[in-house]
Amino acid sequence: MDFALTAEQTLFQDTVRRFARQELAAGARSRAAADAYPWDVARRLAGMGLLGITLPAADGGAGGTLVDAVIAIQAVAEACPRSADVVQAGNFGAIRTFAEYATAAQKARYLPRLLAGEALIAVGMTEPEAGSAVTDLATRATPDGDGFLVEGSKVFGTHSGEAELFLVYVRFGPGVGGIGSVLIERDTPGFTIGPPSRFMNGERWSPLYFERCRIGADAVLLPAGGFKRQMAGFNVERLGNAARAVALGRHAFETAREHALTRRQFDRPLCEFQGIQWKFADMALKLDAAQLLLMRAAVNADRGLPSAYETALAKAACNLAGFEAANEALQVLGATGFSEESLVQYCLRRTRGWMIAGGSVEMMKNRIAEEIFERRFPQRPPRAPGAGA
Ligand SMILES: Cc1cc2nc3c(=O)[nH]c(=O)nc-3n(C[C@H](O)[C@H](O)[C@H](O)COP(=O)(O)OP(=O)(O)OC[C@H]3O[C@@H](n4cnc5c(N)ncnc54)[C@H](O)[C@@H]3O)c2cc1C
């Protein structure tokens, strides 16, 4: 067993870190406060080959591993947390599931602009009545001539205000087996995007409405029966969420460490108080443990797709460690950390959101428990004897 990065991985990490520190760190605070997606960063990262890191060269990617993508997103996040969203969108998010299952024609139509940092693809999964219970989703795709009519609505989607393309989970038929997904372009008739709301982390989301929204058969990404495969792709998204959580926790940790070394109270630097030292020991303990679980999930990923169990462990650990580190770091910084100018409060708000997004910490623990007891624990109430399907 070897816990060190290879020489090649270390070189890659150094290169991305150097770029991020020199080119992105100075604008980190203004990007964190801005509403707009950092398109300038997206084009620059695309130029460096940092979008599509794990996609094959034939698809316009770099042919790298999931570990490479984790290295890149964390190196960027350490210097500029908001810019890491670009690495997420270009490697871990809907683009990854899309590239895994899309036809050659679908890839040719959408991948070039996505990989150039000129367009975004968003996930439309959550519905008003289907959050953690995602298989309750009601958005329907009904056959209509040689295509489908989509009817339903989605909520809370990241980049729903800016995306050109939406990967929408739909129901082709009843039950889990009836779930698949389709690709819907922003300007498709019958598809409207509602007014934006704002999460406490600063991100905006808009509701998506589909009313007799007609799509062609060529817009199907995964037909009925595709739910498991969809979630296999989504586990990559979860690791991107986990990688950023632990990196933002680390960013807050480093800021607080500097502060504890220099800020003096009672004629001593803060780091000389044991009450402060133990906070740092606890933060390091949680962040390092979470990072190891993250790397294990990424290293073991089969053809780039991590296992559900290792993903669940990594996501829960990173979400908790990232948030708890950011929270303690803010405490160490006192009112300075609580001020809007501080990036630490931004790290706190972002890491808090990831405890809910992409499968909450509780849902990850449910999955972990199933592995421990080697059985499924259906979350739904038992059916009354004799009740129909
Ligand atoms: C920052 C952010 C970004 C997001 N981005 C997207 C996106 O891009 N696309 C998209 O489709 N959606 C997105 N979402 C929505 C997200 O997927 C849902 O919020 C999430 O699945 C939880 O659903 P819910 O909010 O409806 O909570 P609910 O499912 O109503 O859950 C409420 C609470 O109950 C807990 N709970 C529910 N069921 C159980 C159970 N069986 N056992 C234990 N606890 C349980 C949950 O963990 C949670 O704490 C985003 C959310 C956030 C916060």
Short mmCIF file of C-alpha atoms and ligand atoms in Angstrom, two decimals:
data_model
loop_
_atom_site.label_atom_id
_atom_site.label_comp_id
_atom_site.label_asym_id
_atom_site.label_seq_id
_atom_site.Cartn_x
_atom_site.Cartn_y
_atom_site.Cartn_z
CA MET A 1 0.00 0.00 0.00
CA ASP A 2 1.29 3.43 -0.94
CA PHE A 3 -0.22 6.70 0.29
CA ALA A 4 1.96 8.95 -1.88
CA LEU A 5 1.08 10.43 -5.25
CA THR A 6 3.21 9.21 -8.17
CA ALA A 7 5.89 11.50 -9.58
CA GLU A 8 3.61 12.28 -12.52
CA GLN A 9 0.66 13.10 -10.24
CA THR A 10 2.87 15.31 -8.06
CA LEU A 11 4.07 17.21 -11.11
CA PHE A 12 0.49 17.67 -12.29
CA GLN A 13 -0.56 18.87 -8.82
CA ASP A 14 2.35 21.34 -8.65
CA THR A 15 1.49 22.71 -12.10
CA VAL A 16 -2.19 23.27 -11.31
CA ARG A 17 -1.39 24.68 -7.85
CA ARG A 18 1.13 27.13 -9.28
CA PHE A 19 -1.35 28.32 -11.90
CA ALA A 20 -4.16 28.62 -9.33
CA ARG A 21 -2.02 30.56 -6.85
CA GLN A 22 -0.58 32.90 -9.50
CA GLU A 23 -3.67 33.44 -11.62
CA LEU A 24 -6.77 32.71 -9.54
CA ALA A 25 -6.01 33.44 -5.87
CA ALA A 26 -6.06 37.24 -6.21
CA GLY A 27 -9.63 37.26 -7.55
CA ALA A 28 -10.94 34.60 -5.17
CA ARG A 29 -12.95 36.94 -2.95
CA SER A 30 -14.62 38.84 -5.77
CA ARG A 31 -15.50 35.58 -7.57
CA ALA A 32 -17.02 34.18 -4.38
CA ALA A 33 -19.23 37.25 -4.05
CA ALA A 34 -20.24 37.40 -7.74
CA ASP A 35 -23.49 36.00 -9.10
CA ALA A 36 -22.08 35.27 -12.53
CA TYR A 37 -20.48 31.96 -13.46
CA PRO A 38 -16.73 32.61 -13.97
CA TRP A 39 -16.70 32.08 -17.74
CA ASP A 40 -13.23 33.64 -18.02
CA VAL A 41 -11.87 30.95 -15.67
CA ALA A 42 -13.74 28.27 -17.61
CA ARG A 43 -12.04 29.25 -20.87
CA ARG A 44 -8.63 29.41 -19.22
CA LEU A 45 -9.01 26.01 -17.55
CA ALA A 46 -10.25 24.59 -20.85
CA GLY A 47 -7.12 25.95 -22.53
CA MET A 48 -5.01 24.12 -19.95
CA GLY A 49 -6.80 20.82 -20.58
CA LEU A 50 -8.49 20.89 -17.16
CA LEU A 51 -12.01 20.28 -18.50
CA GLY A 52 -12.67 16.70 -19.57
CA ILE A 53 -9.64 15.38 -17.67
CA THR A 54 -11.08 11.85 -17.47
CA LEU A 55 -12.74 11.78 -20.89
CA PRO A 56 -11.02 9.80 -23.64
CA ALA A 57 -8.98 11.73 -26.19
CA ALA A 58 -11.45 10.61 -28.88
CA ASP A 59 -14.12 12.66 -27.06
CA GLY A 60 -11.85 15.69 -26.70
CA GLY A 61 -10.72 14.80 -23.18
CA ALA A 62 -7.27 14.28 -21.65
CA GLY A 63 -7.61 10.53 -21.00
CA GLY A 64 -6.68 10.95 -17.33
CA THR A 65 -7.91 9.21 -14.22
CA LEU A 66 -10.45 10.18 -11.58
CA VAL A 67 -7.51 10.74 -9.21
CA ASP A 68 -6.12 13.33 -11.66
CA ALA A 69 -9.48 15.10 -11.66
CA VAL A 70 -9.56 15.10 -7.84
CA ILE A 71 -6.03 16.53 -7.75
CA ALA A 72 -7.04 19.30 -10.15
CA ILE A 73 -10.27 20.31 -8.43
CA GLN A 74 -8.61 20.45 -5.02
CA ALA A 75 -5.57 22.39 -6.29
CA VAL A 76 -7.90 25.00 -7.77
CA ALA A 77 -10.24 25.03 -4.74
CA GLU A 78 -7.37 25.68 -2.33
CA ALA A 79 -6.54 28.94 -4.13
CA CYS A 80 -9.98 30.00 -5.38
CA PRO A 81 -12.96 28.06 -4.02
CA ARG A 82 -15.41 29.45 -6.59
CA SER A 83 -13.17 28.51 -9.53
CA ALA A 84 -13.36 24.89 -8.41
CA ASP A 85 -17.00 24.95 -9.55
CA VAL A 86 -15.64 25.20 -13.08
CA VAL A 87 -13.55 22.05 -12.58
CA GLN A 88 -16.66 20.37 -11.17
CA ALA A 89 -18.81 21.38 -14.14
CA GLY A 90 -16.15 20.31 -16.64
CA ASN A 91 -15.29 16.95 -15.10
CA PHE A 92 -17.53 15.63 -12.32
CA GLY A 93 -21.01 16.98 -12.95
CA ALA A 94 -23.61 16.14 -15.56
CA ILE A 95 -20.90 16.22 -18.23
CA ARG A 96 -19.44 12.98 -16.86
CA THR A 97 -22.71 11.04 -16.94
CA PHE A 98 -23.44 12.54 -20.34
CA ALA A 99 -20.07 11.48 -21.77
CA GLU A 100 -20.46 7.98 -20.33
CA TYR A 101 -23.77 7.23 -22.02
CA ALA A 102 -24.21 9.66 -24.92
CA THR A 103 -24.31 8.52 -28.53
CA ALA A 104 -21.59 9.65 -30.92
CA ALA A 105 -24.04 12.17 -32.43
CA GLN A 106 -24.98 13.59 -29.01
CA LYS A 107 -21.31 13.92 -28.09
CA ALA A 108 -20.49 15.63 -31.37
CA ARG A 109 -23.34 18.09 -30.83
CA TYR A 110 -22.57 19.13 -27.26
CA LEU A 111 -19.12 18.14 -26.02
CA PRO A 112 -16.98 20.63 -27.98
CA ARG A 113 -18.62 23.70 -26.41
CA LEU A 114 -18.82 22.09 -22.96
CA LEU A 115 -15.14 21.19 -23.04
CA ALA A 116 -14.15 24.61 -24.38
CA GLY A 117 -15.69 26.25 -21.29
CA GLU A 118 -18.28 27.97 -23.48
CA ALA A 119 -21.41 26.14 -22.30
CA LEU A 120 -22.76 24.35 -19.24
CA ILE A 121 -24.88 21.25 -18.76
CA ALA A 122 -27.07 21.10 -15.61
CA VAL A 123 -28.81 18.21 -13.85
CA GLY A 124 -32.61 18.31 -13.47
CA MET A 125 -33.24 15.55 -10.96
CA THR A 126 -34.92 16.93 -7.83
CA GLU A 127 -38.64 17.72 -7.92
CA PRO A 128 -40.89 19.46 -5.42
CA GLU A 129 -42.17 16.06 -4.19
CA ALA A 130 -39.05 13.99 -4.94
CA GLY A 131 -35.92 15.04 -3.01
CA SER A 132 -34.04 12.26 -1.21
CA ALA A 133 -36.72 9.89 -2.53
CA VAL A 134 -35.59 10.64 -6.06
CA THR A 135 -37.29 7.55 -7.50
CA ASP A 136 -40.63 9.25 -6.69
CA LEU A 137 -39.94 11.65 -9.56
CA ALA A 138 -43.05 12.38 -11.60
CA THR A 139 -41.72 14.21 -14.68
CA ARG A 140 -42.98 12.08 -17.57
CA ALA A 141 -41.73 11.43 -21.07
CA THR A 142 -44.67 10.10 -23.09
CA PRO A 143 -44.22 8.73 -26.63
CA ASP A 144 -45.44 11.22 -29.24
CA GLY A 145 -44.90 10.28 -32.87
CA ASP A 146 -41.17 9.65 -33.32
CA GLY A 147 -40.29 11.51 -30.12
CA PHE A 148 -41.60 12.28 -26.62
CA LEU A 149 -43.64 14.88 -24.80
CA VAL A 150 -42.08 15.88 -21.47
CA GLU A 151 -44.33 17.15 -18.66
CA GLY A 152 -43.28 18.05 -15.13
CA SER A 153 -41.04 20.33 -13.11
CA LYS A 154 -37.65 20.36 -11.41
CA VAL A 155 -36.19 22.42 -8.56
CA PHE A 156 -32.88 23.43 -6.97
CA GLY A 157 -30.66 22.79 -10.03
CA THR A 158 -27.10 24.13 -9.92
CA HIS A 159 -26.41 26.34 -12.97
CA SER A 160 -30.07 26.21 -13.97
CA GLY A 161 -29.85 29.93 -14.73
CA GLU A 162 -26.88 29.61 -17.12
CA ALA A 163 -26.94 26.12 -18.60
CA GLU A 164 -27.49 25.59 -22.30
CA LEU A 165 -28.32 21.94 -21.89
CA PHE A 166 -30.19 19.99 -19.17
CA LEU A 167 -29.81 16.34 -18.29
CA VAL A 168 -33.32 15.67 -17.05
CA TYR A 169 -34.35 12.58 -15.11
CA VAL A 170 -37.73 11.44 -16.44
CA ARG A 171 -40.21 8.65 -16.07
CA PHE A 172 -40.93 6.63 -19.24
CA GLY A 173 -43.05 4.19 -17.25
CA PRO A 174 -43.97 3.15 -13.68
CA GLY A 175 -41.54 2.19 -10.90
CA VAL A 176 -37.78 2.48 -10.68
CA GLY A 177 -37.55 0.50 -13.92
CA GLY A 178 -39.45 3.25 -15.73
CA ILE A 179 -36.83 5.92 -14.99
CA GLY A 180 -34.34 7.16 -17.56
CA SER A 181 -33.03 10.52 -18.71
CA VAL A 182 -33.26 12.93 -21.61
CA LEU A 183 -31.31 15.93 -22.90
CA ILE A 184 -33.28 19.14 -23.25
CA GLU A 185 -31.86 22.33 -24.73
CA ARG A 186 -32.60 25.61 -23.02
CA ASP A 187 -34.64 27.15 -25.84
CA THR A 188 -36.83 24.08 -26.52
CA PRO A 189 -40.51 25.11 -26.89
CA GLY A 190 -42.52 24.03 -23.85
CA PHE A 191 -39.49 24.39 -21.54
CA THR A 192 -39.49 27.46 -19.31
CA ILE A 193 -37.05 28.50 -16.63
CA GLY A 194 -38.62 30.32 -13.69
CA PRO A 195 -37.27 33.26 -11.69
CA PRO A 196 -34.12 32.62 -9.65
CA SER A 197 -34.03 31.97 -5.91
CA ARG A 198 -30.87 32.09 -3.86
CA PHE A 199 -29.41 29.45 -1.55
CA MET A 200 -27.62 30.70 1.58
CA ASN A 201 -24.33 29.69 -0.07
CA GLY A 202 -24.88 32.43 -2.68
CA GLU A 203 -25.77 30.06 -5.53
CA ARG A 204 -28.90 30.80 -7.51
CA TRP A 205 -31.29 28.19 -8.83
CA SER A 206 -34.40 28.45 -10.98
CA PRO A 207 -37.36 26.08 -11.22
CA LEU A 208 -37.66 24.25 -14.54
CA TYR A 209 -41.10 23.72 -16.10
CA PHE A 210 -41.88 21.29 -18.90
CA GLU A 211 -45.32 21.70 -20.48
CA ARG A 212 -45.95 19.60 -23.58
CA CYS A 213 -42.23 19.98 -24.24
CA ARG A 214 -41.54 17.96 -27.40
CA ILE A 215 -38.17 16.28 -27.85
CA GLY A 216 -36.93 13.90 -30.53
CA ALA A 217 -36.00 10.27 -29.93
CA ASP A 218 -32.38 11.35 -30.37
CA ALA A 219 -32.66 13.37 -27.14
CA VAL A 220 -32.86 10.23 -24.98
CA LEU A 221 -29.68 9.68 -22.98
CA LEU A 222 -30.77 6.63 -20.99
CA PRO A 223 -34.06 4.86 -21.77
CA ALA A 224 -36.32 3.18 -19.20
CA GLY A 225 -34.22 0.92 -17.01
CA GLY A 226 -31.34 3.40 -16.94
CA PHE A 227 -31.65 4.56 -13.34
CA LYS A 228 -28.82 2.41 -11.95
CA ARG A 229 -26.46 3.52 -14.70
CA GLN A 230 -27.53 7.12 -14.14
CA MET A 231 -26.59 6.83 -10.46
CA ALA A 232 -23.26 5.17 -11.33
CA GLY A 233 -22.41 8.35 -13.25
CA PHE A 234 -23.81 10.49 -10.46
CA ASN A 235 -21.36 8.93 -7.98
CA VAL A 236 -18.61 10.82 -9.83
CA GLU A 237 -20.54 14.05 -9.21
CA ARG A 238 -20.68 13.11 -5.53
CA LEU A 239 -16.90 12.76 -5.40
CA GLY A 240 -16.49 16.22 -6.94
CA ASN A 241 -18.76 17.56 -4.23
CA ALA A 242 -16.69 15.66 -1.61
CA ALA A 243 -13.37 16.85 -3.04
CA ARG A 244 -14.44 20.49 -2.92
CA ALA A 245 -15.86 20.10 0.60
CA VAL A 246 -12.58 18.87 2.01
CA ALA A 247 -10.56 21.40 -0.03
CA LEU A 248 -12.66 24.31 1.21
CA GLY A 249 -12.31 22.99 4.75
CA ARG A 250 -8.56 22.92 4.15
CA HIS A 251 -8.65 26.48 2.75
CA ALA A 252 -10.41 27.68 5.92
CA PHE A 253 -7.97 25.67 8.06
CA GLU A 254 -4.93 27.31 6.43
CA THR A 255 -6.41 30.80 6.81
CA ALA A 256 -7.11 30.14 10.48
CA ARG A 257 -3.64 28.62 10.99
CA GLU A 258 -1.99 31.82 9.73
CA HIS A 259 -4.27 33.85 11.97
CA ALA A 260 -3.49 31.71 15.02
CA LEU A 261 0.23 32.22 14.43
CA THR A 262 0.00 36.01 14.16
CA ARG A 263 -3.01 37.24 16.11
CA ARG A 264 -2.07 38.06 19.72
CA GLN A 265 -4.42 38.23 22.70
CA PHE A 266 -3.41 38.22 26.38
CA ASP A 267 0.15 38.95 25.17
CA ARG A 268 0.46 35.63 23.32
CA PRO A 269 -0.29 34.35 19.82
CA LEU A 270 -3.57 32.43 19.68
CA CYS A 271 -1.73 29.21 18.79
CA GLU A 272 -0.28 29.09 22.31
CA PHE A 273 -3.71 28.48 23.87
CA GLN A 274 -4.47 24.80 24.25
CA GLY A 275 -8.15 25.44 23.53
CA ILE A 276 -7.09 26.66 20.07
CA GLN A 277 -4.45 23.94 19.50
CA TRP A 278 -7.03 21.19 20.00
CA LYS A 279 -9.33 22.77 17.47
CA PHE A 280 -6.56 22.45 14.90
CA ALA A 281 -5.75 18.90 15.93
CA ASP A 282 -9.44 17.97 15.50
CA MET A 283 -9.64 19.72 12.13
CA ALA A 284 -6.50 17.96 10.85
CA LEU A 285 -7.80 14.62 12.10
CA LYS A 286 -11.10 14.99 10.27
CA LEU A 287 -9.72 16.52 7.08
CA ASP A 288 -6.94 13.94 6.66
CA ALA A 289 -9.26 11.01 7.35
CA ALA A 290 -11.83 12.33 4.88
CA GLN A 291 -9.15 12.93 2.24
CA LEU A 292 -7.97 9.33 2.52
CA LEU A 293 -11.52 8.01 2.03
CA LEU A 294 -11.91 10.31 -0.97
CA MET A 295 -8.68 9.08 -2.54
CA ARG A 296 -9.60 5.44 -1.90
CA ALA A 297 -12.89 5.90 -3.73
CA ALA A 298 -11.13 7.63 -6.62
CA VAL A 299 -8.25 5.13 -6.88
CA ASN A 300 -10.61 2.14 -6.82
CA ALA A 301 -13.02 3.62 -9.36
CA ASP A 302 -13.80 1.00 -11.94
CA ARG A 303 -13.40 2.52 -15.42
CA GLY A 304 -13.64 5.91 -13.74
CA LEU A 305 -16.90 5.14 -11.90
CA PRO A 306 -16.47 4.82 -8.11
CA SER A 307 -18.39 2.23 -6.10
CA ALA A 308 -21.57 3.33 -4.34
CA TYR A 309 -20.28 2.28 -0.92
CA GLU A 310 -16.89 3.95 -1.14
CA THR A 311 -18.54 7.05 -2.60
CA ALA A 312 -21.03 7.17 0.28
CA LEU A 313 -18.27 6.89 2.89
CA ALA A 314 -16.14 9.51 1.14
CA LYS A 315 -18.97 11.95 0.58
CA ALA A 316 -20.29 11.76 4.15
CA ALA A 317 -16.78 12.06 5.63
CA CYS A 318 -15.73 14.96 3.38
CA ASN A 319 -19.00 16.85 3.79
CA LEU A 320 -18.78 16.62 7.59
CA ALA A 321 -15.04 17.30 7.79
CA GLY A 322 -15.21 20.24 5.38
CA PHE A 323 -18.09 21.88 7.20
CA GLU A 324 -16.73 21.24 10.69
CA ALA A 325 -13.27 22.54 9.74
CA ALA A 326 -14.75 25.68 8.16
CA ASN A 327 -16.91 26.23 11.23
CA GLU A 328 -14.02 25.87 13.68
CA ALA A 329 -11.72 27.94 11.47
CA LEU A 330 -14.29 30.73 11.50
CA GLN A 331 -14.38 30.56 15.30
CA VAL A 332 -10.59 30.90 15.44
CA LEU A 333 -10.81 33.99 13.22
CA GLY A 334 -13.40 35.61 15.47
CA ALA A 335 -15.28 38.57 13.99
CA THR A 336 -12.79 38.72 11.09
CA GLY A 337 -13.95 35.27 9.96
CA PHE A 338 -17.59 36.19 10.43
CA SER A 339 -17.23 39.24 8.17
CA GLU A 340 -18.52 39.15 4.63
CA GLU A 341 -15.06 40.00 3.27
CA SER A 342 -13.74 36.72 4.65
CA LEU A 343 -13.53 33.69 2.36
CA VAL A 344 -13.87 31.48 5.42
CA GLN A 345 -17.55 32.34 5.88
CA TYR A 346 -17.99 31.51 2.16
CA CYS A 347 -16.30 28.13 2.73
CA LEU A 348 -18.68 27.55 5.65
CA ARG A 349 -21.75 28.31 3.54
CA ARG A 350 -20.59 26.21 0.59
CA THR A 351 -19.61 23.18 2.67
CA ARG A 352 -22.97 23.39 4.48
CA GLY A 353 -24.82 23.10 1.18
CA TRP A 354 -22.92 19.98 0.16
CA MET A 355 -24.23 18.20 3.25
CA ILE A 356 -27.62 18.33 1.47
CA ALA A 357 -26.76 18.43 -2.25
CA GLY A 358 -26.15 15.31 -4.29
CA GLY A 359 -27.52 12.93 -1.65
CA SER A 360 -27.57 14.21 1.92
CA VAL A 361 -25.23 12.99 4.64
CA GLU A 362 -28.17 11.02 6.07
CA MET A 363 -28.80 9.28 2.75
CA MET A 364 -25.09 8.42 2.50
CA LYS A 365 -25.26 6.88 5.98
CA ASN A 366 -28.31 4.84 4.93
CA ARG A 367 -26.23 3.43 2.06
CA ILE A 368 -23.28 2.70 4.37
CA ALA A 369 -25.57 0.84 6.80
CA GLU A 370 -26.84 -1.37 3.96
CA GLU A 371 -23.29 -2.44 3.20
CA ILE A 372 -22.57 -3.10 6.88
CA PHE A 373 -25.61 -5.34 7.35
CA GLU A 374 -25.49 -6.80 3.80
CA ARG A 375 -29.17 -6.11 3.23
CA ARG A 376 -31.39 -3.42 1.81
CA PHE A 377 -33.27 -1.15 4.18
CA PRO A 378 -36.24 0.15 2.22
CA GLN A 379 -37.02 3.63 3.49
CA ARG A 380 -40.70 3.40 2.58
CA PRO A 381 -43.36 2.22 5.01
CA PRO A 382 -44.19 -1.49 4.69
CA ARG A 383 -47.14 -2.24 2.43
CA ALA A 384 -50.28 -3.48 4.13
CA PRO A 385 -50.73 -7.23 3.56
CA GLY A 386 -52.69 -7.83 0.36
CA ALA A 387 -52.11 -4.30 -0.95
CA GLY A 388 -51.45 -4.09 -4.70
CA ALA A 389 -48.12 -3.17 -6.28
C1 LIG B 1 -26.40 23.50 -2.94
C2 LIG B 1 -27.37 22.56 -3.58
C3 LIG B 1 -27.22 22.24 -4.92
C4 LIG B 1 -28.13 21.36 -5.53
N1 LIG B 1 -28.00 21.10 -6.88
C5 LIG B 1 -28.91 20.31 -7.48
C6 LIG B 1 -28.83 20.05 -8.89
O1 LIG B 1 -27.91 20.50 -9.56
N2 LIG B 1 -29.81 19.31 -9.48
C7 LIG B 1 -30.83 18.79 -8.76
O2 LIG B 1 -31.68 18.10 -9.34
N3 LIG B 1 -30.94 18.98 -7.41
C8 LIG B 1 -30.01 19.75 -6.77
N4 LIG B 1 -30.11 19.98 -5.41
C9 LIG B 1 -31.18 19.37 -4.66
C10 LIG B 1 -30.72 18.20 -3.81
O3 LIG B 1 -30.43 17.08 -4.63
C11 LIG B 1 -31.79 17.90 -2.77
O4 LIG B 1 -31.87 19.05 -1.93
C12 LIG B 1 -31.49 16.66 -1.96
O5 LIG B 1 -31.63 15.48 -2.72
C13 LIG B 1 -32.40 16.54 -0.72
O6 LIG B 1 -33.73 16.70 -1.08
P1 LIG B 1 -34.66 17.75 -0.29
O7 LIG B 1 -33.94 19.05 -0.22
O8 LIG B 1 -35.98 17.73 -0.94
O9 LIG B 1 -34.74 17.22 1.18
P2 LIG B 1 -35.67 16.00 1.70
O10 LIG B 1 -35.48 14.81 0.85
O11 LIG B 1 -37.05 16.51 1.91
O12 LIG B 1 -34.99 15.69 3.11
C14 LIG B 1 -35.11 16.59 4.21
C15 LIG B 1 -34.22 16.07 5.33
O13 LIG B 1 -34.63 14.76 5.69
C16 LIG B 1 -33.56 13.83 5.56
N5 LIG B 1 -34.07 12.55 5.07
C17 LIG B 1 -34.88 12.33 4.01
N6 LIG B 1 -35.09 11.01 3.85
C18 LIG B 1 -34.38 10.38 4.82
C19 LIG B 1 -34.17 9.02 5.19
N7 LIG B 1 -34.73 8.02 4.51
N8 LIG B 1 -33.33 8.76 6.23
C20 LIG B 1 -32.75 9.76 6.94
N9 LIG B 1 -32.93 11.07 6.64
C21 LIG B 1 -33.72 11.38 5.60
C22 LIG B 1 -32.61 14.47 4.56
O14 LIG B 1 -31.28 14.00 4.70
C23 LIG B 1 -32.75 15.94 4.91
O15 LIG B 1 -31.91 16.25 5.98
C24 LIG B 1 -29.20 20.83 -4.78
C25 LIG B 1 -29.33 21.14 -3.42
C26 LIG B 1 -28.43 21.99 -2.81
C27 LIG B 1 -28.58 22.31 -1.36
#
